[in-house]
Amino acid sequence: MECYPQPDMADEEVVQQMEAQETHPVATGISTVHEETPLQKYWKAVRDNPSDFTGWTYLLQYVEQEGKLEEVREAYDAFFGCYPYCYGYWKKYADQEKKRKNLDKAEEVYERGLQAIPLSADLWLNYISFIKSKYADATDLEQRVRRIFEKAITAAGTDFRSDKLWDAFISWEKEANNWQRVLTLYDRLIAIPTQLYSHHFDNLKNFVSEVKPKEILSLDEFLKLRQEVVAELGQTTTNEDLGEDGAPGMEDDAPPGLDDAPPGMEDETFKSESSHTKESKSDKDKNCVHLENPDFHFVFVKHDDPETKLLRDKIISAREAIYRITEEEVSKRWNFEEGIRRPYFHVKPLERSQLKNWKEYLDFELEHGTHQRIVVLFERCIIACALYEEFWLKYAKYLENHSVEAARKMFKRACCIHLPKKPSIHLTWAAFEERHGNYESALEILRNIEKRVPGLVMVPLRRIGLERRHGNHHQVHELYQAYLDTATSPEEHSFLSLKFSRHLLKVNNDREKAKEVLLNALKKDPNNSKLHLQLLDLEYQTSPLVEDGILGILNNVLSTEMTIEEKLKFSQRKLEFLEDFGSSIEKLVEAYDDHQKLLKDVANEKKRKASESLGEDPNAEKKARQDSHNGHSKEGAGDTTTAAMTDHSSYYANSWAGYHPGYNYGAWSYSNPYYPQT
């Protein structure tokens, strides 16, 4: 499952051309090499370091200036293999194709860009503008544009900052006088928490007040709502509403035969006056419309009758509750959105405050949001934080609980494009594939990251563990041996040797081979205490115990150049072994005496280090003792031998109390314990 960006045919051709440009020896025997062209230099920079974003921008600028289409395509295609979230460059690429009248190719570029970054409202709007221009004469232009708008708001319409996309869609439907579609869009929009939620609701109210209810509602909705309105008005009608005496013919209506207003003005009332009347007070009213015929001059005064006003109020009030819910949801997210200072992709690191804000925002949405909103927020986050694997890992954990295939696609995006050299997410991806039964995929993922980032010990261990869990023990041995042969340092060799030895002992029950591995490792790293401990543990697990074998290991350790503190630990183990399993009291006494010497050496070393840290003379105490001894000798030189014997007797009593005749055997271990106190 090779997923990493591979050089396409165009790349291979460039490499071949670069190689072909090297001149070969000529007849004179002198070889010359042409100097690299600027294009070759720019390509070399980004091939040597694909993460050099500035190098890519130089390459793109150069090919645009040169104007060779194939070079432009090759450079942009390679660039988007590393940085697909740069929506501005997708537009630049499409513009290069449009400039050369390659409209089909430009459309393809837009579609590729929107597939890579579907949350980009700017890219959607540029694409729609392009489609309007390209298919301006098509009979199905309206359906085509509407279809793209629907794709856009499906992909990006729930983004908190998608307002411009919704406004463009609504404005386009208004231009076509598709009033019912406009209201439907407003209904969808006011239920989504966006940055300009209040602005949208105000626009909705203005729209309802300007267009007749019958035109913005479906026929069924209009009749049902009007029935409710008529019922309410019927309950509140009084005689005052019918004129002074309520008599027929007294209503302020239009003349018979003029009940129906001209098309588009059904909600206006009529007033007439003589055609020779030149000016009236109502003529100056902005809400008047003038129609003239040879006999009359009609002035239609626009105002809502009670029924229309109530219809409009009901249309708004029915949506007020949804707006209030949206307002509450926006208020919960407002502070998080205010903390997002860079919602777009950039190679520059983000500030800690922004990273913290994204983490907290995601945690909030995971707890309170719907699945759709959670996914959209994750997608927004990984655009801004594409180079931070912690967010990809968090996203993968969430997706796996909802869709294995969606999680797999996300891993592929992260590992093959944005984080090709980040080991943690590759190891997580391999574990994901293994959990879902894809052994071959897991193995290939590990091989790929091992090629890209050699020298990581964790990757070989994961490969070995994968083979072991699938019962491929022969492959495990081959891998261990291969990694031991290619180890770049004694520490790495020792680490792998410890792992291999344990595997041989615990899985294959091959004690001799396990011992051989450790002994070979000790040849390269003789002072490694962990190797000696592992070898000692191997001997301890032999039944029956071989005393000489264990003592041989311990004595070998004590003869190495380990630190005195490390030697003290092994000396303690030697005493414990001889106490528990030793066959000779002489060996135990000798080991105890050696251990006491090590204890004194350790104590002296600690004193020396403490004195050095305080800036004191490390020999001051020794000089003081020497001066005291010299003064005592001058006063009574004849007692020197006696004093020395007394001191020796005291040391003998303290050191050998447990074994000297007349002392209790077990008492020494309490008065002179050989266990180091930690």
XYZ file of C-alpha atoms in Angstrom:
678
model
C 0.000 0.000 0.000
C 2.560 2.531 -1.171
C 0.999 5.887 -0.427
C 3.868 8.311 -0.337
C 4.052 10.826 -3.199
C 6.103 9.281 -5.961
C 7.712 11.149 -8.861
C 5.303 11.188 -11.764
C 6.332 10.709 -15.365
C 7.018 14.399 -15.734
C 9.433 14.296 -12.801
C 11.247 11.295 -14.250
C 11.596 13.040 -17.597
C 13.138 16.074 -15.896
C 15.633 13.835 -14.085
C 16.529 12.151 -17.367
C 16.957 15.518 -19.041
C 19.170 16.700 -16.217
C 21.316 13.590 -16.551
C 21.422 13.909 -20.334
C 22.697 17.467 -20.055
C 25.919 16.228 -18.509
C 28.444 16.096 -21.295
C 30.522 13.007 -21.847
C 34.236 12.748 -22.597
C 35.022 14.114 -26.016
C 37.709 13.065 -28.437
C 40.334 15.138 -26.682
C 39.756 13.233 -23.472
C 38.573 16.368 -21.655
C 35.175 16.092 -19.933
C 33.024 19.119 -19.282
C 29.695 19.551 -17.505
C 27.164 22.190 -18.439
C 26.268 24.568 -15.666
C 22.883 23.926 -14.112
C 20.035 26.049 -15.382
C 18.038 28.158 -12.895
C 15.120 25.732 -13.246
C 17.339 22.789 -12.339
C 18.669 24.653 -9.321
C 15.183 25.445 -8.066
C 14.115 21.831 -8.545
C 17.198 20.538 -6.766
C 16.440 22.697 -3.726
C 12.925 21.327 -3.265
C 13.875 17.738 -4.066
C 16.662 17.834 -1.516
C 14.293 19.319 1.064
C 10.579 18.974 0.190
C 9.632 20.782 3.405
C 11.324 23.987 2.194
C 8.175 26.012 1.519
C 10.081 29.117 0.446
C 12.026 27.057 -2.065
C 8.732 25.919 -3.583
C 7.493 29.491 -3.910
C 10.676 30.443 -5.770
C 10.183 27.516 -8.125
C 6.552 28.441 -8.827
C 7.437 32.091 -9.430
C 10.144 31.092 -11.849
C 8.008 28.747 -13.969
C 5.223 31.338 -14.106
C 7.652 33.957 -15.369
C 9.082 31.588 -17.961
C 5.579 30.778 -19.150
C 6.172 27.197 -20.325
C 2.978 25.321 -19.598
C 4.513 21.886 -19.033
C 6.961 23.320 -16.521
C 4.118 25.141 -14.771
C 2.038 21.980 -14.502
C 4.939 19.896 -13.289
C 5.888 22.388 -10.591
C 2.341 22.939 -9.324
C 1.505 19.229 -9.297
C 4.627 18.474 -7.255
C 3.954 21.395 -4.923
C 0.421 20.220 -4.126
C 1.797 16.782 -3.339
C 3.325 18.445 -0.276
C 1.051 21.425 0.417
C -2.523 20.797 -0.785
C -4.055 23.206 1.767
C -2.720 26.338 0.054
C -5.987 27.370 -1.608
C -4.515 30.540 -3.087
C -2.095 28.493 -5.179
C -4.926 26.355 -6.552
C -6.463 29.537 -7.953
C -3.094 30.587 -9.370
C -2.732 27.226 -11.068
C -6.222 27.501 -12.578
C -5.475 31.042 -13.732
C -2.406 29.777 -15.577
C -4.620 27.349 -17.487
C -7.313 29.978 -18.155
C -4.723 32.396 -19.482
C -3.900 29.802 -22.139
C -7.592 29.143 -22.885
C -7.387 25.632 -21.404
C -10.772 25.942 -19.722
C -11.352 22.211 -19.272
C -7.966 21.877 -17.603
C -8.697 24.898 -15.399
C -11.966 23.329 -14.315
C -10.108 20.128 -13.483
C -7.632 22.092 -11.356
C -10.467 23.724 -9.411
C -12.085 20.350 -8.786
C -8.813 18.884 -7.559
C -8.342 21.839 -5.239
C -11.850 21.544 -3.806
C -11.325 17.853 -3.225
C -8.155 18.658 -1.295
C -9.605 21.562 0.712
C -13.421 21.442 0.579
C -13.832 23.938 3.446
C -12.396 26.818 1.454
C -15.279 29.218 0.773
C -12.966 31.435 -1.285
C -12.015 28.579 -3.580
C -15.669 27.597 -4.013
C -16.617 31.159 -4.951
C -13.779 31.420 -7.462
C -14.829 28.113 -8.958
C -18.471 29.217 -9.267
C -17.410 32.462 -10.899
C -15.359 30.457 -13.366
C -18.295 28.138 -14.137
C -20.609 31.101 -14.779
C -18.117 32.479 -17.251
C -17.299 29.211 -18.971
C -20.911 28.090 -19.409
C -22.492 31.517 -19.878
C -24.293 30.419 -23.044
C -25.339 26.988 -21.808
C -29.066 26.310 -21.515
C -28.565 24.503 -18.221
C -26.427 27.214 -16.624
C -28.872 27.819 -13.779
C -29.077 24.133 -12.853
C -25.321 23.746 -13.152
C -24.552 26.715 -10.894
C -27.181 25.718 -8.342
C -25.752 22.209 -8.218
C -22.288 23.569 -7.453
C -23.655 25.954 -4.817
C -25.365 22.994 -3.146
C -22.104 21.037 -3.140
C -20.371 24.053 -1.643
C -22.724 24.543 1.286
C -22.878 20.801 1.894
C -19.092 20.726 2.177
C -18.446 24.055 3.882
C -21.792 25.523 4.877
C -21.540 24.531 8.535
C -18.165 26.231 8.925
C -18.461 29.101 11.414
C -16.933 31.446 8.826
C -18.914 30.313 5.779
C -21.142 33.429 5.660
C -19.823 34.728 2.332
C -20.718 31.433 0.683
C -24.313 31.567 1.915
C -24.663 35.233 0.974
C -23.464 34.498 -2.550
C -25.934 31.626 -2.967
C -28.857 33.693 -1.657
C -27.970 36.701 -3.813
C -27.772 34.497 -6.887
C -31.250 33.055 -6.239
C -32.615 36.563 -5.631
C -31.299 37.722 -8.974
C -33.364 34.992 -10.601
C -36.431 35.929 -8.500
C -36.535 32.417 -7.037
C -38.237 33.655 -3.887
C -39.230 30.281 -2.485
C -35.677 29.001 -2.877
C -34.393 32.104 -1.125
C -36.619 31.492 1.885
C -35.549 27.853 1.960
C -31.900 28.913 2.043
C -32.578 31.359 4.861
C -34.334 28.594 6.795
C -31.256 26.400 6.477
C -28.877 29.215 7.290
C -30.473 30.566 10.458
C -30.227 27.096 12.022
C -26.423 27.065 11.633
C -24.139 28.864 14.120
C -22.089 31.192 11.925
C -20.162 34.353 12.580
C -22.801 36.657 10.998
C -25.872 34.821 12.300
C -27.599 38.090 13.375
C -26.928 39.718 10.018
C -28.579 36.785 8.249
C -31.684 36.987 10.393
C -32.015 40.712 9.708
C -31.710 39.989 5.997
C -34.420 37.370 6.320
C -36.784 39.856 7.951
C -36.110 42.434 5.254
C -36.705 39.830 2.584
C -40.046 38.785 4.072
C -41.166 42.411 4.348
C -40.330 43.151 0.713
C -41.760 40.133 -1.085
C -45.386 39.039 -1.036
C -46.030 36.051 1.246
C -47.745 34.197 -1.568
C -44.517 34.278 -3.591
C -42.096 33.104 -0.933
C -44.230 30.229 0.388
C -45.352 27.125 -1.409
C -49.042 27.037 -2.256
C -49.839 24.546 0.503
C -47.880 26.534 3.087
C -49.476 29.790 2.015
C -53.061 28.452 2.133
C -52.517 26.840 5.509
C -50.955 29.964 7.001
C -53.622 32.224 5.472
C -56.343 30.056 6.963
C -54.838 30.626 10.394
C -54.589 34.371 9.753
C -58.170 34.683 8.514
C -59.413 32.830 11.574
C -57.533 35.162 13.883
C -58.730 38.268 12.059
C -62.315 37.019 12.110
C -62.246 36.785 15.877
C -61.024 40.374 16.302
C -63.154 42.108 13.642
C -65.540 44.784 14.945
C -68.068 47.093 13.299
C -65.512 49.884 13.418
C -63.499 47.957 10.877
C -66.394 48.260 8.393
C -66.907 52.071 8.518
C -69.144 54.286 10.596
C -72.347 52.300 10.180
C -70.946 49.167 8.633
C -73.180 49.651 5.607
C -72.238 48.010 2.323
C -70.565 50.289 -0.175
C -68.851 52.344 2.475
C -65.574 50.358 2.465
C -62.432 52.134 1.321
C -62.027 49.846 -1.695
C -61.107 50.384 -5.315
C -63.857 51.028 -7.874
C -65.633 47.981 -9.258
C -63.671 46.365 -11.993
C -60.341 47.563 -10.555
C -60.161 45.090 -7.682
C -57.231 43.328 -9.261
C -54.052 45.335 -9.279
C -51.608 45.045 -12.152
C -49.263 42.055 -12.012
C -46.866 42.274 -9.104
C -48.995 44.725 -7.089
C -51.752 42.544 -5.719
C -51.090 43.711 -2.173
C -51.625 47.433 -2.935
C -54.810 49.477 -2.513
C -56.024 51.904 -5.061
C -56.954 55.551 -5.028
C -58.040 57.540 -8.100
C -58.346 61.141 -8.928
C -59.063 63.240 -12.009
C -56.448 63.009 -14.719
C -56.082 66.796 -14.789
C -54.860 66.799 -11.203
C -51.208 67.514 -11.567
C -49.925 67.033 -8.041
C -51.167 65.717 -4.777
C -49.680 65.230 -1.399
C -49.460 61.486 -1.905
C -47.470 61.977 -5.120
C -44.448 62.839 -3.065
C -44.731 59.672 -1.025
C -41.988 57.184 -1.909
C -44.432 54.364 -1.427
C -46.652 55.571 -4.305
C -46.772 54.085 -7.775
C -48.369 56.163 -10.586
C -50.302 54.667 -13.487
C -51.967 56.895 -16.090
C -54.574 56.365 -18.748
C -56.546 58.894 -20.792
C -59.265 59.142 -18.163
C -57.680 58.587 -14.810
C -54.388 58.902 -13.009
C -54.118 56.047 -10.496
C -51.906 56.286 -7.451
C -51.245 52.922 -5.742
C -50.247 53.528 -2.151
C -48.114 50.645 -0.813
C -48.983 49.487 2.643
C -49.724 46.171 4.257
C -53.316 45.300 4.881
C -53.940 43.535 8.220
C -53.946 40.113 6.590
C -50.613 40.578 4.799
C -49.018 42.105 7.875
C -50.129 39.183 10.013
C -48.910 36.707 7.408
C -45.479 38.299 7.439
C -45.380 38.424 11.221
C -46.185 34.730 11.382
C -43.475 33.857 8.857
C -40.903 35.685 10.996
C -42.165 34.463 14.377
C -42.077 30.854 13.177
C -38.329 31.290 12.660
C -37.639 33.360 15.756
C -37.332 30.284 17.990
C -34.749 28.710 15.671
C -32.797 31.952 15.626
C -32.724 32.083 19.441
C -31.330 28.551 19.624
C -28.676 29.445 17.066
C -27.821 32.588 19.002
C -27.215 30.518 22.119
C -24.996 28.066 20.223
C -22.970 30.938 18.769
C -22.436 32.459 22.210
C -20.986 29.142 23.449
C -18.418 29.114 20.644
C -17.671 32.804 20.293
C -14.637 32.901 22.582
C -13.110 29.886 20.867
C -13.602 31.477 17.462
C -12.090 34.736 18.690
C -8.981 32.758 19.665
C -8.441 31.502 16.101
C -6.064 34.048 14.642
C -4.830 31.960 11.725
C -7.579 29.761 10.260
C -5.598 29.028 7.090
C -2.540 26.825 6.485
C 0.984 28.116 6.916
C 4.329 26.459 7.544
C 5.168 28.893 10.334
C 4.585 27.452 13.822
C 1.449 28.468 15.661
C 1.585 30.233 19.013
C 0.977 28.097 22.069
C -2.147 30.076 22.863
C -3.677 29.138 19.513
C -2.763 25.468 19.902
C -4.314 25.492 23.357
C -7.419 27.173 21.973
C -7.812 24.479 19.290
C -7.483 21.710 21.875
C -10.086 23.245 24.142
C -12.427 23.992 21.238
C -12.226 20.389 20.021
C -12.868 19.059 23.522
C -15.915 21.317 23.805
C -17.327 20.238 20.444
C -16.663 16.565 21.217
C -18.763 16.925 24.340
C -21.564 19.139 23.043
C -21.569 19.086 19.238
C -23.167 16.898 16.607
C -21.127 14.481 14.519
C -21.250 16.803 11.521
C -20.049 19.820 13.497
C -17.295 17.770 15.153
C -15.978 16.573 11.793
C -16.086 20.079 10.315
C -14.199 21.509 13.293
C -11.561 18.783 13.051
C -11.162 19.529 9.342
C -10.801 23.233 10.088
C -8.270 22.452 12.789
C -6.031 20.248 10.655
C -5.898 22.928 7.960
C -4.381 25.375 10.426
C -2.499 22.678 12.390
C -1.580 20.310 9.555
C 2.005 19.943 10.798
C 1.033 18.951 14.364
C 0.462 15.219 14.624
C -1.316 15.445 17.978
C -4.418 16.847 16.237
C -4.352 14.171 13.556
C -4.106 11.489 16.257
C -7.046 13.004 18.117
C -9.058 13.079 14.892
C -8.181 9.461 14.098
C -9.300 8.297 17.526
C -12.663 9.988 17.040
C -13.222 8.759 13.487
C -12.366 5.150 14.277
C -15.374 4.967 16.581
C -17.650 6.085 13.739
C -16.156 4.846 10.489
C -13.103 2.653 9.972
C -12.835 3.653 6.331
C -13.009 7.371 7.176
C -10.255 6.892 9.752
C -8.144 5.045 7.192
C -8.502 7.878 4.679
C -7.532 10.372 7.344
C -4.402 8.369 8.252
C -3.460 8.251 4.584
C -3.810 12.018 4.228
C -1.757 12.659 7.333
C 1.047 10.177 6.714
C 1.382 10.368 2.944
C 1.105 14.139 2.506
C 1.432 16.265 5.606
C 3.523 14.187 8.050
C 5.639 11.760 6.003
C 8.461 11.795 8.572
C 6.531 11.822 11.852
C 6.954 8.349 13.375
C 4.233 8.434 16.046
C 1.314 8.746 13.646
C 2.783 6.085 11.331
C 3.127 3.661 14.227
C -0.462 4.435 15.242
C -1.613 3.858 11.675
C 0.176 0.495 11.549
C -1.470 -0.537 14.826
C -4.838 0.596 13.425
C -4.433 -1.580 10.327
C -3.294 -4.560 12.387
C -6.290 -4.199 14.699
C -8.552 -4.387 11.684
C -6.848 -7.456 10.246
C -4.693 -5.797 7.572
C -1.339 -7.419 8.291
C 0.231 -6.567 4.927
C -0.818 -2.922 5.145
C 0.591 -2.601 8.664
C 3.879 -4.145 7.557
C 4.193 -1.818 4.573
C 3.494 1.244 6.724
C 6.324 0.251 9.051
C 8.662 -0.393 6.147
C 7.868 3.009 4.658
C 8.544 4.997 7.813
C 11.723 2.984 8.384
C 12.968 4.048 4.952
C 12.040 7.674 5.509
C 13.386 7.931 9.070
C 16.142 5.359 9.558
C 17.745 4.782 12.936
C 14.589 4.702 15.073
C 14.751 1.695 17.390
C 11.004 1.713 17.986
C 10.181 0.966 14.356
C 12.232 -2.263 14.204
C 10.646 -3.400 17.456
C 7.176 -2.803 15.988
C 8.099 -4.789 12.885
C 9.453 -7.630 14.999
C 6.380 -7.572 17.237
C 4.093 -7.672 14.197
C 5.844 -10.767 12.855
C 5.863 -12.440 16.274
C 2.131 -11.884 16.813
C 1.492 -13.578 13.478
C 3.668 -16.564 14.365
C 6.499 -15.779 11.934
C 9.304 -16.714 14.344
C 11.829 -17.412 11.611
C 11.254 -13.889 10.277
C 11.652 -12.521 13.808
C 15.119 -14.120 14.081
C 16.145 -12.771 10.683
C 15.012 -9.269 11.575
C 16.810 -9.285 14.914
C 20.009 -10.485 13.294
C 19.732 -7.945 10.484
C 19.218 -5.082 12.912
C 22.141 -6.269 15.086
C 24.387 -6.379 12.045
C 23.447 -2.827 11.020
C 23.407 -1.251 14.492
C 25.159 2.095 14.377
C 26.249 2.276 18.026
C 27.157 -0.069 20.912
C 24.138 1.195 22.844
C 21.753 0.286 20.027
C 23.430 -3.120 19.604
C 23.144 -3.823 23.341
C 19.494 -2.793 23.446
C 18.548 -5.090 20.578
C 20.664 -7.903 22.024
C 18.721 -7.736 25.285
C 15.445 -7.949 23.394
C 16.635 -10.808 21.194
C 18.016 -12.765 24.149
C 14.713 -12.521 26.026
C 12.810 -13.615 22.951
C 15.061 -16.654 22.501
C 14.682 -17.632 26.142
C 10.977 -16.947 26.689
C 9.500 -17.724 23.266
C 11.904 -20.267 21.764
C 13.212 -21.740 25.050
C 16.719 -21.623 23.588
C 18.888 -20.808 26.578
C 22.241 -21.401 24.923
C 21.452 -19.164 21.960
C 20.172 -16.473 24.324
C 23.447 -16.646 26.271
C 25.476 -16.486 23.085
C 23.699 -13.301 22.005
C 24.511 -11.621 25.330
C 28.150 -12.670 25.307
C 28.580 -11.304 21.786
C 27.037 -8.036 22.890
C 29.389 -7.798 25.869
C 32.342 -7.954 23.515
C 31.212 -4.642 22.015
C 29.887 -3.082 25.199
C 31.693 -4.680 28.191
C 30.660 -2.038 30.725
C 26.932 -2.279 30.049
C 25.361 -3.253 33.375
C 22.064 -4.286 31.785
C 23.790 -6.936 29.687
C 25.499 -8.353 32.771
C 22.230 -8.360 34.698
C 20.472 -10.161 31.864
C 23.250 -12.742 31.724
C 23.055 -13.147 35.492
C 19.302 -13.601 35.322
C 19.807 -16.235 32.637
C 22.091 -18.210 34.956
C 19.684 -17.802 37.872
C 16.951 -19.475 35.853
C 19.090 -22.572 35.298
C 18.029 -25.532 37.386
C 19.994 -26.689 39.280
C 22.036 -23.531 39.835
C 25.661 -23.579 38.704
C 27.565 -21.712 41.405
C 30.755 -21.233 39.456
C 28.836 -19.866 36.464
C 27.085 -17.187 38.491
C 30.221 -16.265 40.463
C 32.142 -16.071 37.203
C 29.682 -13.500 35.850
C 29.784 -11.449 39.047
C 33.568 -11.515 39.313
C 33.825 -10.481 35.670
C 31.580 -7.477 36.327
C 33.661 -6.399 39.318
C 36.776 -6.442 37.134
C 35.345 -4.105 34.497
C 35.667 -0.311 34.310
C 32.137 0.327 35.549
C 31.520 3.113 38.015
C 32.066 2.245 41.632
C 28.353 2.703 42.322
C 27.472 0.105 39.655
C 30.059 -2.321 41.033
C 28.581 -1.929 44.518
C 25.222 -3.200 43.242
C 26.800 -6.317 41.764
C 28.852 -6.833 44.929
C 25.601 -6.820 46.894
C 24.148 -9.416 44.517
C 27.224 -11.572 45.028
C 26.796 -11.492 48.799
C 23.099 -12.319 48.486
C 23.843 -15.262 46.211
C 26.576 -16.675 48.480
C 24.380 -16.188 51.521
C 21.458 -18.009 49.901
C 23.166 -20.622 47.719
C 26.954 -20.525 48.359
C 28.768 -23.727 49.334
C 31.848 -22.106 50.904
C 32.017 -19.889 53.996
C 35.445 -18.703 52.923
C 34.022 -17.265 49.695
C 31.252 -15.527 51.643
C 33.699 -13.964 54.099
C 35.967 -12.864 51.278
C 33.036 -11.343 49.378
C 31.930 -9.522 52.504
C 35.374 -8.031 53.021
C 35.489 -6.831 49.410
C 32.040 -5.328 49.793
C 33.101 -3.345 52.863
C 35.975 -1.871 50.905
C 33.588 -0.822 48.135
C 31.297 0.820 50.697
C 34.184 2.863 52.044
C 35.261 3.840 48.555
C 31.727 4.971 47.741
C 31.510 6.997 50.964
C 34.856 8.675 50.274
C 33.767 9.470 46.719
C 30.602 11.116 48.011
C 32.585 13.211 50.478
C 34.976 14.290 47.764
C 32.156 15.365 45.471
C 30.419 17.221 48.298
C 33.635 19.089 49.166
C 34.234 20.021 45.542
C 30.693 21.335 45.203
C 31.286 23.601 48.251
C 34.649 24.789 46.979
C 36.595 23.139 49.828
C 39.962 21.407 49.676
C 39.157 17.689 49.281
C 42.410 16.832 51.168
C 41.720 19.105 54.152
C 40.235 16.353 56.303
C 43.085 13.979 55.429
C 45.682 16.613 56.367
C 43.938 17.253 59.680
C 44.012 13.551 60.512
C 47.701 13.373 59.540
C 48.573 16.362 61.730
C 46.727 14.807 64.646
C 48.552 11.504 64.162
C 51.947 13.209 63.970
C 51.324 15.149 67.183
C 50.271 11.988 69.010
C 53.410 10.182 67.812
C 55.686 12.923 69.146
C 54.149 12.726 72.577
C 54.354 8.926 72.847
C 56.157 7.247 70.000
C 56.560 4.041 71.973
C 52.795 3.417 71.979
C 52.423 3.393 68.174
C 52.358 -0.375 67.804
C 49.875 -0.758 70.622
C 47.579 1.896 69.146
C 47.769 0.250 65.735
C 46.913 -3.124 67.184
C 44.003 -1.617 69.048
C 42.638 -0.028 65.866
C 43.063 -3.293 63.948
C 41.274 -5.226 66.650
C 38.384 -2.812 66.508
C 38.118 -3.127 62.697
C 38.436 -6.914 62.994
C 35.650 -7.004 65.553
C 33.341 -4.871 63.389
C 34.102 -6.663 60.130
C 34.285 -10.253 61.273
C 31.895 -10.261 64.159
C 29.589 -12.759 62.531
C 32.329 -15.358 61.999
C 34.827 -14.833 64.856
C 34.622 -17.465 67.604
C 32.456 -16.220 70.438
C 30.150 -14.096 68.264
C 26.643 -15.019 67.242
C 26.549 -15.996 63.514
C 23.544 -13.904 62.672
C 24.448 -10.828 64.687
C 26.897 -9.365 62.129
C 24.287 -8.906 59.480
C 22.496 -6.392 61.681
C 25.484 -4.581 63.162
C 27.385 -4.516 59.867
C 24.862 -5.006 57.114
C 26.271 -5.458 53.615
C 23.037 -4.277 52.023
C 23.612 -0.706 50.878
C 21.194 1.762 52.389
C 19.374 3.792 49.758
